[in-house]
PDB file of C-alpha atoms in Angstrom:
ATOM      1  CA  UNK A 934      -9.438  -2.027 -15.252  1.00 57.00           C
ATOM      2  CA  UNK A 935      -6.031  -3.548 -14.297  1.00 88.00           C
ATOM      3  CA  UNK A 936      -4.426  -2.161 -11.056  1.00 96.00           C
ATOM      4  CA  UNK A 937      -0.930  -2.408 -12.403  1.00 98.00           C
ATOM      5  CA  UNK A 938       0.770  -1.202 -15.389  1.00 98.00           C
ATOM      6  CA  UNK A 939       4.069  -2.292 -17.143  1.00 97.00           C
ATOM      7  CA  UNK A 940       6.969  -0.119 -17.702  1.00 97.00           C
ATOM      8  CA  UNK A 941       6.585  -0.663 -21.427  1.00 97.00           C
ATOM      9  CA  UNK A 942       2.983   0.381 -21.490  1.00 97.00           C
ATOM     10  CA  UNK A 943       3.483   3.156 -19.290  1.00 98.00           C
ATOM     11  CA  UNK A 944       5.938   4.498 -21.695  1.00 97.00           C
ATOM     12  CA  UNK A 945       3.176   4.269 -24.465  1.00 97.00           C
ATOM     13  CA  UNK A 946       0.730   6.062 -22.280  1.00 97.00           C
ATOM     14  CA  UNK A 947       2.981   8.970 -21.463  1.00 96.00           C
ATOM     15  CA  UNK A 948       3.245   9.413 -25.088  1.00 95.00           C
ATOM     16  CA  UNK A 949      -0.380   9.523 -25.857  1.00 95.00           C
ATOM     17  CA  UNK A 950      -3.034  12.116 -26.024  1.00 93.00           C
ATOM     18  CA  UNK A 951      -3.959  11.289 -22.627  1.00 94.00           C
ATOM     19  CA  UNK A 952      -1.024  10.887 -20.503  1.00 97.00           C
ATOM     20  CA  UNK A 953      -1.258   9.930 -16.880  1.00 98.00           C
ATOM     21  CA  UNK A 954      -0.283  11.919 -13.709  1.00 98.00           C
ATOM     22  CA  UNK A 955       2.670  10.515 -12.195  1.00 98.00           C
ATOM     23  CA  UNK A 956       3.250  10.228  -8.384  1.00 98.00           C
ATOM     24  CA  UNK A 957       6.615   9.156  -6.898  1.00 98.00           C
ATOM     25  CA  UNK A 958       6.089   7.800  -3.463  1.00 98.00           C
ATOM     26  CA  UNK A 959       9.560   6.336  -2.662  1.00 97.00           C
ATOM     27  CA  UNK A 960       9.747   5.188   0.938  1.00 94.00           C
ATOM     28  CA  UNK A 961      11.351   2.573   3.132  1.00 86.00           C
ATOM     29  CA  UNK A 962      10.337   1.064   6.436  1.00 74.00           C
ATOM     30  CA  UNK A 963      13.418   1.843   8.074  1.00 59.00           C
ATOM     31  CA  UNK A 964      14.934  -0.162  11.000  1.00 52.00           C
ATOM     32  CA  UNK A 965      17.386   2.623  11.142  1.00 48.00           C
ATOM     33  CA  UNK A 966      14.469   4.969  12.072  1.00 54.00           C
ATOM     34  CA  UNK A 967      13.210   2.754  14.519  1.00 55.00           C
ATOM     35  CA  UNK A 968      16.506   2.729  16.059  1.00 61.00           C
ATOM     36  CA  UNK A 969      16.767   6.477  16.388  1.00 66.00           C
ATOM     37  CA  UNK A 970      19.202   6.846  13.352  1.00 68.00           C
ATOM     38  CA  UNK A 971      18.283   8.939  10.226  1.00 75.00           C
ATOM     39  CA  UNK A 972      15.486   7.443   8.125  1.00 77.00           C
ATOM     40  CA  UNK A 973      15.535   6.773   4.439  1.00 84.00           C
ATOM     41  CA  UNK A 974      15.088  10.285   2.754  1.00 91.00           C
ATOM     42  CA  UNK A 975      12.464   9.712  -0.421  1.00 93.00           C
ATOM     43  CA  UNK A 976      12.689  13.227  -1.361  1.00 95.00           C
ATOM     44  CA  UNK A 977      16.422  13.327  -1.589  1.00 95.00           C
ATOM     45  CA  UNK A 978      16.160  10.119  -3.796  1.00 96.00           C
ATOM     46  CA  UNK A 979      13.386  11.812  -5.872  1.00 97.00           C
ATOM     47  CA  UNK A 980      15.454  14.737  -6.546  1.00 97.00           C
ATOM     48  CA  UNK A 981      18.333  12.696  -7.613  1.00 97.00           C
ATOM     49  CA  UNK A 982      16.321  11.414 -10.305  1.00 98.00           C
ATOM     50  CA  UNK A 983      12.861  10.546 -11.206  1.00 98.00           C
ATOM     51  CA  UNK A 984      10.345   9.592 -14.143  1.00 98.00           C
ATOM     52  CA  UNK A 985       9.849  12.809 -16.266  1.00 97.00           C
ATOM     53  CA  UNK A 986       7.033  14.724 -14.816  1.00 97.00           C
ATOM     54  CA  UNK A 987       6.394  12.906 -11.643  1.00 98.00           C
ATOM     55  CA  UNK A 988       5.650  14.616  -8.579  1.00 98.00           C
ATOM     56  CA  UNK A 989       6.974  13.560  -5.199  1.00 98.00           C
ATOM     57  CA  UNK A 990       4.365  12.475  -2.459  1.00 98.00           C
ATOM     58  CA  UNK A 991       5.435  11.857   1.076  1.00 97.00           C
ATOM     59  CA  UNK A 992       4.003   9.008   2.604  1.00 97.00           C
ATOM     60  CA  UNK A 993       4.598   9.758   6.152  1.00 94.00           C
ATOM     61  CA  UNK A 994       3.032  13.203   5.791  1.00 95.00           C
ATOM     62  CA  UNK A 995       0.710  13.107   2.877  1.00 97.00           C
ATOM     63  CA  UNK A 996      -0.453   9.529   2.977  1.00 98.00           C
ATOM     64  CA  UNK A 997      -0.983   8.999   6.785  1.00 97.00           C
ATOM     65  CA  UNK A 998      -1.612  11.068   9.746  1.00 97.00           C
ATOM     66  CA  UNK A 999       0.790  11.344  12.681  1.00 95.00           C
ATOM     67  CA  UNK A1000       1.445   7.976  14.534  1.00 94.00           C
ATOM     68  CA  UNK A1001      -0.753   7.665  17.618  1.00 93.00           C
ATOM     69  CA  UNK A1002      -3.627   5.269  18.879  1.00 91.00           C
ATOM     70  CA  UNK A1003      -4.741   4.475  15.291  1.00 94.00           C
ATOM     71  CA  UNK A1004      -1.455   3.119  14.594  1.00 95.00           C
ATOM     72  CA  UNK A1005       1.960   4.186  12.990  1.00 95.00           C
ATOM     73  CA  UNK A1006       0.166   5.123   9.574  1.00 96.00           C
ATOM     74  CA  UNK A1007      -3.304   6.165  10.354  1.00 97.00           C
ATOM     75  CA  UNK A1008      -5.494   7.401   7.548  1.00 97.00           C
ATOM     76  CA  UNK A1009      -4.653  11.024   6.623  1.00 97.00           C
ATOM     77  CA  UNK A1010      -6.818  13.877   6.950  1.00 97.00           C
ATOM     78  CA  UNK A1011      -8.682  13.562   3.734  1.00 97.00           C
ATOM     79  CA  UNK A1012      -8.922  17.422   3.293  1.00 97.00           C
ATOM     80  CA  UNK A1013      -5.101  17.464   3.512  1.00 96.00           C
ATOM     81  CA  UNK A1014      -4.881  14.279   1.353  1.00 98.00           C
ATOM     82  CA  UNK A1015      -6.954  15.990  -1.271  1.00 98.00           C
ATOM     83  CA  UNK A1016      -4.722  19.071  -1.278  1.00 98.00           C
ATOM     84  CA  UNK A1017      -1.516  17.159  -1.814  1.00 98.00           C
ATOM     85  CA  UNK A1018      -3.207  15.111  -4.852  1.00 98.00           C
ATOM     86  CA  UNK A1019      -4.449  18.380  -6.468  1.00 98.00           C
ATOM     87  CA  UNK A1020      -0.908  19.988  -5.828  1.00 97.00           C
ATOM     88  CA  UNK A1021       0.206  16.986  -7.745  1.00 98.00           C
ATOM     89  CA  UNK A1022      -2.012  17.771 -10.773  1.00 98.00           C
ATOM     90  CA  UNK A1023      -4.395  14.613  -9.914  1.00 98.00           C
ATOM     91  CA  UNK A1024      -7.848  15.213 -11.535  1.00 98.00           C
ATOM     92  CA  UNK A1025     -10.890  13.103 -11.366  1.00 95.00           C
ATOM     93  CA  UNK A1026     -10.809  12.486 -15.126  1.00 93.00           C
ATOM     94  CA  UNK A1027      -7.086  11.952 -15.403  1.00 95.00           C
ATOM     95  CA  UNK A1028      -5.456   8.622 -15.081  1.00 97.00           C
ATOM     96  CA  UNK A1029      -2.758   8.211 -12.483  1.00 98.00           C
ATOM     97  CA  UNK A1030       0.216   6.023 -12.279  1.00 98.00           C
ATOM     98  CA  UNK A1031       2.023   5.683  -8.914  1.00 98.00           C
ATOM     99  CA  UNK A1032       5.611   4.192  -8.540  1.00 98.00           C
ATOM    100  CA  UNK A1033       8.314   3.902  -5.818  1.00 97.00           C
ATOM    101  CA  UNK A1034      11.689   2.635  -5.588  1.00 95.00           C
ATOM    102  CA  UNK A1035      10.669  -1.133  -6.444  1.00 94.00           C
ATOM    103  CA  UNK A1036       9.215  -2.640  -3.225  1.00 92.00           C
ATOM    104  CA  UNK A1037       5.714  -1.497  -4.211  1.00 95.00           C
ATOM    105  CA  UNK A1038       4.403  -0.981  -0.706  1.00 96.00           C
ATOM    106  CA  UNK A1039       4.405   2.845  -0.715  1.00 97.00           C
ATOM    107  CA  UNK A1040       3.060   3.056  -4.308  1.00 98.00           C
ATOM    108  CA  UNK A1041       0.242   0.575  -3.262  1.00 98.00           C
ATOM    109  CA  UNK A1042      -0.776   2.760  -0.247  1.00 98.00           C
ATOM    110  CA  UNK A1043      -1.187   5.680  -2.653  1.00 98.00           C
ATOM    111  CA  UNK A1044      -3.340   3.599  -5.085  1.00 98.00           C
ATOM    112  CA  UNK A1045      -5.461   2.255  -2.155  1.00 98.00           C
ATOM    113  CA  UNK A1046      -6.006   5.727  -0.922  1.00 98.00           C
ATOM    114  CA  UNK A1047      -6.803   7.181  -4.247  1.00 98.00           C
ATOM    115  CA  UNK A1048      -9.089   4.206  -5.201  1.00 98.00           C
ATOM    116  CA  UNK A1049     -10.966   4.062  -1.801  1.00 98.00           C
ATOM    117  CA  UNK A1050     -11.553   7.902  -1.995  1.00 98.00           C
ATOM    118  CA  UNK A1051     -13.055   7.543  -5.439  1.00 97.00           C
ATOM    119  CA  UNK A1052     -10.557   7.912  -8.227  1.00 97.00           C
ATOM    120  CA  UNK A1053     -11.555   5.785 -10.978  1.00 96.00           C
ATOM    121  CA  UNK A1054      -8.264   5.336 -12.851  1.00 97.00           C
ATOM    122  CA  UNK A1055      -5.298   4.437 -10.813  1.00 98.00           C
ATOM    123  CA  UNK A1056      -2.440   1.844 -11.492  1.00 98.00           C
ATOM    124  CA  UNK A1057       0.830   1.063  -9.841  1.00 98.00           C
ATOM    125  CA  UNK A1058       4.076   0.692 -11.768  1.00 98.00           C
ATOM    126  CA  UNK A1059       5.053  -3.001 -11.852  1.00 98.00           C
ATOM    127  CA  UNK A1060       8.515  -3.346 -10.566  1.00 97.00           C
ATOM    128  CA  UNK A1061       8.811   0.549  -9.704  1.00 97.00           C
ATOM    129  CA  UNK A1062      11.580   2.665 -10.658  1.00 97.00           C
ATOM    130  CA  UNK A1063      14.028  -0.112 -11.438  1.00 96.00           C
ATOM    131  CA  UNK A1064      11.803  -1.408 -14.361  1.00 97.00           C
ATOM    132  CA  UNK A1065      11.837   1.817 -16.110  1.00 97.00           C
ATOM    133  CA  UNK A1066      14.306   1.948 -19.013  1.00 94.00           C
ATOM    134  CA  UNK A1067      13.638   5.373 -19.979  1.00 94.00           C
ATOM    135  CA  UNK A1068      15.475   8.624 -19.116  1.00 95.00           C
ATOM    136  CA  UNK A1069      15.120  10.030 -15.707  1.00 97.00           C
ATOM    137  CA  UNK A1070      15.098  14.120 -14.778  1.00 97.00           C
ATOM    138  CA  UNK A1071      16.202  15.913 -11.868  1.00 97.00           C
ATOM    139  CA  UNK A1072      14.077  19.108 -12.332  1.00 96.00           C
ATOM    140  CA  UNK A1073      11.087  19.323 -10.224  1.00 96.00           C
ATOM    141  CA  UNK A1074       7.745  19.941 -12.261  1.00 96.00           C
ATOM    142  CA  UNK A1075       5.123  22.461 -11.551  1.00 94.00           C
ATOM    143  CA  UNK A1076       1.976  20.752 -12.611  1.00 96.00           C
ATOM    144  CA  UNK A1077      -1.552  22.594 -13.098  1.00 96.00           C
ATOM    145  CA  UNK A1078      -3.739  22.492 -10.160  1.00 97.00           C
ATOM    146  CA  UNK A1079      -5.822  19.231 -10.313  1.00 98.00           C
ATOM    147  CA  UNK A1080      -9.437  18.969  -9.359  1.00 98.00           C
ATOM    148  CA  UNK A1081      -9.715  15.592  -7.443  1.00 98.00           C
ATOM    149  CA  UNK A1082     -11.723  15.788  -4.258  1.00 98.00           C
ATOM    150  CA  UNK A1083     -11.513  12.491  -2.010  1.00 98.00           C
ATOM    151  CA  UNK A1084     -14.625  10.964  -0.898  1.00 97.00           C
ATOM    152  CA  UNK A1085     -14.322   8.050   1.335  1.00 96.00           C
ATOM    153  CA  UNK A1086     -15.810   4.858   0.232  1.00 94.00           C
ATOM    154  CA  UNK A1087     -18.487   3.050   2.127  1.00 90.00           C
ATOM    155  CA  UNK A1088     -16.538  -0.125   1.933  1.00 93.00           C
ATOM    156  CA  UNK A1089     -13.078  -1.254   1.685  1.00 97.00           C
ATOM    157  CA  UNK A1090     -11.860  -0.255   5.201  1.00 98.00           C
ATOM    158  CA  UNK A1091     -11.769  -2.068   8.375  1.00 98.00           C
ATOM    159  CA  UNK A1092     -11.392  -1.104  11.915  1.00 97.00           C
ATOM    160  CA  UNK A1093      -9.859  -3.294  14.545  1.00 98.00           C
ATOM    161  CA  UNK A1094     -13.528  -4.575  15.559  1.00 98.00           C
ATOM    162  CA  UNK A1095     -14.460  -5.447  11.890  1.00 98.00           C
ATOM    163  CA  UNK A1096     -11.024  -7.137  11.511  1.00 98.00           C
ATOM    164  CA  UNK A1097     -11.600  -9.136  14.414  1.00 98.00           C
ATOM    165  CA  UNK A1098     -14.958 -10.184  13.322  1.00 98.00           C
ATOM    166  CA  UNK A1099     -13.718 -11.100   9.598  1.00 98.00           C
ATOM    167  CA  UNK A1100     -11.026 -13.335  11.039  1.00 97.00           C
ATOM    168  CA  UNK A1101     -14.002 -15.443  12.010  1.00 96.00           C
ATOM    169  CA  UNK A1102     -16.407 -14.942   9.307  1.00 96.00           C
ATOM    170  CA  UNK A1103     -14.007 -14.664   6.375  1.00 97.00           C
ATOM    171  CA  UNK A1104     -10.476 -14.517   5.458  1.00 98.00           C
ATOM    172  CA  UNK A1105      -8.128 -12.311   7.123  1.00 98.00           C
ATOM    173  CA  UNK A1106      -4.596 -12.266   5.718  1.00 98.00           C
ATOM    174  CA  UNK A1107      -1.585 -10.983   7.710  1.00 98.00           C
ATOM    175  CA  UNK A1108       0.693  -9.587   5.310  1.00 98.00           C
ATOM    176  CA  UNK A1109       4.022  -9.228   7.571  1.00 97.00           C
ATOM    177  CA  UNK A1110       6.945 -11.436   7.470  1.00 96.00           C
ATOM    178  CA  UNK A1111       6.230 -15.147   8.858  1.00 97.00           C
ATOM    179  CA  UNK A1112       8.552 -14.680  11.917  1.00 97.00           C
ATOM    180  CA  UNK A1113       6.483 -11.654  13.068  1.00 97.00           C
ATOM    181  CA  UNK A1114       3.052 -13.163  12.628  1.00 98.00           C
ATOM    182  CA  UNK A1115       4.473 -16.273  14.577  1.00 98.00           C
ATOM    183  CA  UNK A1116       5.544 -13.949  17.359  1.00 97.00           C
ATOM    184  CA  UNK A1117       9.194 -14.686  17.063  1.00 97.00           C
ATOM    185  CA  UNK A1118      10.479 -11.427  16.631  1.00 95.00           C
ATOM    186  CA  UNK A1119       8.721  -7.939  16.874  1.00 94.00           C
ATOM    187  CA  UNK A1120      11.260  -5.155  15.858  1.00 90.00           C
ATOM    188  CA  UNK A1121       8.769  -2.218  16.079  1.00 90.00           C
ATOM    189  CA  UNK A1122       5.443  -2.858  17.886  1.00 92.00           C
ATOM    190  CA  UNK A1123       5.048  -3.300  21.456  1.00 90.00           C
ATOM    191  CA  UNK A1124       3.696  -7.005  21.294  1.00 95.00           C
ATOM    192  CA  UNK A1125       4.574  -9.942  19.083  1.00 97.00           C
ATOM    193  CA  UNK A1126       2.155 -12.287  17.460  1.00 97.00           C
ATOM    194  CA  UNK A1127      -1.152 -12.018  15.426  1.00 98.00           C
ATOM    195  CA  UNK A1128      -4.571 -11.345  15.408  1.00 98.00           C
ATOM    196  CA  UNK A1129      -6.313 -14.647  16.372  1.00 98.00           C
ATOM    197  CA  UNK A1130      -7.846 -16.197  13.370  1.00 98.00           C
ATOM    198  CA  UNK A1131      -5.756 -14.331  10.781  1.00 98.00           C
ATOM    199  CA  UNK A1132      -3.691 -16.302   8.276  1.00 98.00           C
ATOM    200  CA  UNK A1133       0.007 -15.626   7.618  1.00 98.00           C
ATOM    201  CA  UNK A1134       0.389 -14.448   3.876  1.00 98.00           C
ATOM    202  CA  UNK A1135       3.679 -12.671   3.449  1.00 98.00           C
ATOM    203  CA  UNK A1136       3.253 -10.004   0.843  1.00 97.00           C
ATOM    204  CA  UNK A1137       6.666 -10.602  -0.604  1.00 96.00           C
ATOM    205  CA  UNK A1138       5.373 -13.887  -1.614  1.00 97.00           C
ATOM    206  CA  UNK A1139       3.069 -11.944  -4.254  1.00 97.00           C
ATOM    207  CA  UNK A1140       6.184 -11.044  -6.388  1.00 97.00           C
ATOM    208  CA  UNK A1141       8.879 -12.716  -8.246  1.00 96.00           C
ATOM    209  CA  UNK A1142      12.797 -12.243  -8.049  1.00 92.00           C
ATOM    210  CA  UNK A1143      12.608  -9.263 -10.219  1.00 92.00           C
ATOM    211  CA  UNK A1144      10.055  -7.330  -7.795  1.00 93.00           C
ATOM    212  CA  UNK A1145       7.120  -7.592 -10.352  1.00 96.00           C
ATOM    213  CA  UNK A1146       3.691  -9.397  -9.425  1.00 97.00           C
ATOM    214  CA  UNK A1147       3.342 -12.788 -10.049  1.00 97.00           C
ATOM    215  CA  UNK A1148       0.845 -13.611 -13.016  1.00 96.00           C
ATOM    216  CA  UNK A1149      -2.819 -13.285 -12.235  1.00 96.00           C
ATOM    217  CA  UNK A1150      -3.476 -17.097 -12.299  1.00 97.00           C
ATOM    218  CA  UNK A1151      -0.425 -17.810 -10.022  1.00 97.00           C
ATOM    219  CA  UNK A1152      -1.681 -15.177  -7.504  1.00 97.00           C
ATOM    220  CA  UNK A1153      -5.436 -16.778  -7.635  1.00 97.00           C
ATOM    221  CA  UNK A1154      -3.691 -20.081  -7.042  1.00 98.00           C
ATOM    222  CA  UNK A1155      -1.798 -18.600  -4.001  1.00 98.00           C
ATOM    223  CA  UNK A1156      -4.892 -16.948  -2.381  1.00 98.00           C
ATOM    224  CA  UNK A1157      -6.838 -20.175  -2.921  1.00 98.00           C
ATOM    225  CA  UNK A1158      -4.158 -21.980  -0.832  1.00 97.00           C
ATOM    226  CA  UNK A1159      -4.865 -19.560   1.904  1.00 97.00           C
ATOM    227  CA  UNK A1160      -8.471 -20.116   2.094  1.00 97.00           C
ATOM    228  CA  UNK A1161      -9.862 -17.547  -0.226  1.00 97.00           C
ATOM    229  CA  UNK A1162     -12.858 -18.823  -2.087  1.00 95.00           C
ATOM    230  CA  UNK A1163     -15.260 -17.394  -4.720  1.00 92.00           C
ATOM    231  CA  UNK A1164     -17.439 -15.278  -2.581  1.00 92.00           C
ATOM    232  CA  UNK A1165     -15.033 -14.904   0.432  1.00 95.00           C
ATOM    233  CA  UNK A1166     -15.017 -11.681   2.130  1.00 97.00           C
ATOM    234  CA  UNK A1167     -11.209 -10.810   2.344  1.00 98.00           C
ATOM    235  CA  UNK A1168      -9.425  -8.557   4.771  1.00 98.00           C
ATOM    236  CA  UNK A1169      -5.689  -7.661   5.012  1.00 98.00           C
ATOM    237  CA  UNK A1170      -3.390  -6.075   7.600  1.00 98.00           C
ATOM    238  CA  UNK A1171       0.203  -5.645   8.352  1.00 98.00           C
ATOM    239  CA  UNK A1172       2.448  -3.588  10.696  1.00 96.00           C
ATOM    240  CA  UNK A1173       0.741  -0.125   9.971  1.00 96.00           C
ATOM    241  CA  UNK A1174      -1.436  -0.304   6.717  1.00 97.00           C
ATOM    242  CA  UNK A1175       1.337  -0.023   4.013  1.00 97.00           C
ATOM    243  CA  UNK A1176       2.800  -3.591   3.223  1.00 97.00           C
ATOM    244  CA  UNK A1177      -0.882  -4.788   3.531  1.00 98.00           C
ATOM    245  CA  UNK A1178      -1.943  -2.315   0.731  1.00 98.00           C
ATOM    246  CA  UNK A1179       0.404  -4.115  -1.461  1.00 98.00           C
ATOM    247  CA  UNK A1180      -1.260  -7.412  -0.755  1.00 98.00           C
ATOM    248  CA  UNK A1181      -4.799  -5.600  -1.402  1.00 98.00           C
ATOM    249  CA  UNK A1182      -3.160  -4.635  -4.848  1.00 98.00           C
ATOM    250  CA  UNK A1183      -2.072  -8.079  -5.286  1.00 98.00           C
ATOM    251  CA  UNK A1184      -5.615  -9.584  -4.554  1.00 98.00           C
ATOM    252  CA  UNK A1185      -7.031  -6.845  -7.037  1.00 97.00           C
ATOM    253  CA  UNK A1186      -4.460  -7.985  -9.551  1.00 96.00           C
ATOM    254  CA  UNK A1187      -5.979 -11.536  -9.173  1.00 96.00           C
ATOM    255  CA  UNK A1188      -9.637 -10.133  -9.555  1.00 96.00           C
ATOM    256  CA  UNK A1189     -10.578 -10.560  -5.728  1.00 97.00           C
ATOM    257  CA  UNK A1190     -11.667  -7.573  -4.012  1.00 97.00           C
ATOM    258  CA  UNK A1191     -10.295  -7.045  -0.543  1.00 98.00           C
ATOM    259  CA  UNK A1192     -10.610  -4.700   2.597  1.00 98.00           C
ATOM    260  CA  UNK A1193      -7.601  -2.985   4.206  1.00 98.00           C
ATOM    261  CA  UNK A1194      -7.305  -2.470   8.117  1.00 98.00           C
ATOM    262  CA  UNK A1195      -5.231   0.484   8.027  1.00 98.00           C
ATOM    263  CA  UNK A1196      -4.474   0.566  11.886  1.00 98.00           C
ATOM    264  CA  UNK A1197      -3.057  -3.091  11.473  1.00 98.00           C
ATOM    265  CA  UNK A1198      -0.800  -4.512  14.260  1.00 98.00           C
ATOM    266  CA  UNK A1199       0.473  -1.273  15.267  1.00 97.00           C
ATOM    267  CA  UNK A1200      -2.901  -0.318  16.625  1.00 97.00           C
ATOM    268  CA  UNK A1201      -4.045  -3.787  17.348  1.00 98.00           C
ATOM    269  CA  UNK A1202      -1.049  -4.548  19.756  1.00 97.00           C
ATOM    270  CA  UNK A1203      -1.258  -1.123  21.530  1.00 95.00           C
ATOM    271  CA  UNK A1204      -4.500  -2.048  23.199  1.00 96.00           C
ATOM    272  CA  UNK A1205      -3.793  -4.282  26.023  1.00 94.00           C
ATOM    273  CA  UNK A1206      -7.617  -5.546  25.802  1.00 95.00           C
ATOM    274  CA  UNK A1207      -7.143  -7.172  22.322  1.00 97.00           C
ATOM    275  CA  UNK A1208      -6.220 -11.015  22.351  1.00 97.00           C
ATOM    276  CA  UNK A1209      -2.897 -11.868  20.695  1.00 97.00           C
ATOM    277  CA  UNK A1210      -2.169 -15.393  19.120  1.00 97.00           C
ATOM    278  CA  UNK A1211       1.477 -16.814  18.564  1.00 97.00           C
ATOM    279  CA  UNK A1212       2.708 -19.651  16.612  1.00 96.00           C
ATOM    280  CA  UNK A1213       1.917 -20.817  13.152  1.00 95.00           C
ATOM    281  CA  UNK A1214      -1.653 -21.484  13.528  1.00 91.00           C
ATOM    282  CA  UNK A1215      -4.302 -18.683  13.089  1.00 91.00           C
ATOM    283  CA  UNK A1216      -6.084 -19.518  16.272  1.00 78.00           C
TER     284      UNK A1216
END
């Protein structure tokens, strides 16, 4: 099953006998929020216009726990996550399509969580809301309660120790901007740099100028250039497990399974006992 869906294919699916549940996960990593200014308001954006029938999902409250030792976006409490998904109409036997404002990071976080907790049919709208050419609505739907019960997978998730080990035994990709990886700047977290052994792989390079994913062949070529080989065990991290989910999605689109270090740099850098590397080289 493809992990992404085009706007034209989504329009056909919505008009079919088995339409997908739509989740609107608009969110932005806001420098204003880091500076103490009002953050981006995803719900307000949703209420101003969304895909017909879509239900808003709050990334900070429903796709993550409160910031703490586990990073800025730790895993959510799975009981609360399940409640949020059922409220949105998500059932185990119903397809789900997730979208955001176009960046794709927040939608990918929802996609990853649903897949990791056992939902068999989840896709991300390629290009997000800007790719949609159909009508929008402002009314808030009240879908029938879903039946999805999240069950965490035995694979797909890395903790700090597993990420450190994978950086030596497999390929650990750092999805942040290159300047953060190199330690030249760090606008949010307490320490600049990267996990020793990790390879710089900015997630922004997985998409074209229109915000849509590169073709699968180009993605495979890109990841091959970063050291991913057939049979490689691959892990991804970022600042707080959001943009890294987008890279896991890109890897899935290329046919490459990957694991997510949810705590990411926000967890790693908060522990003074964890080593930090700087500069352009993995070591």
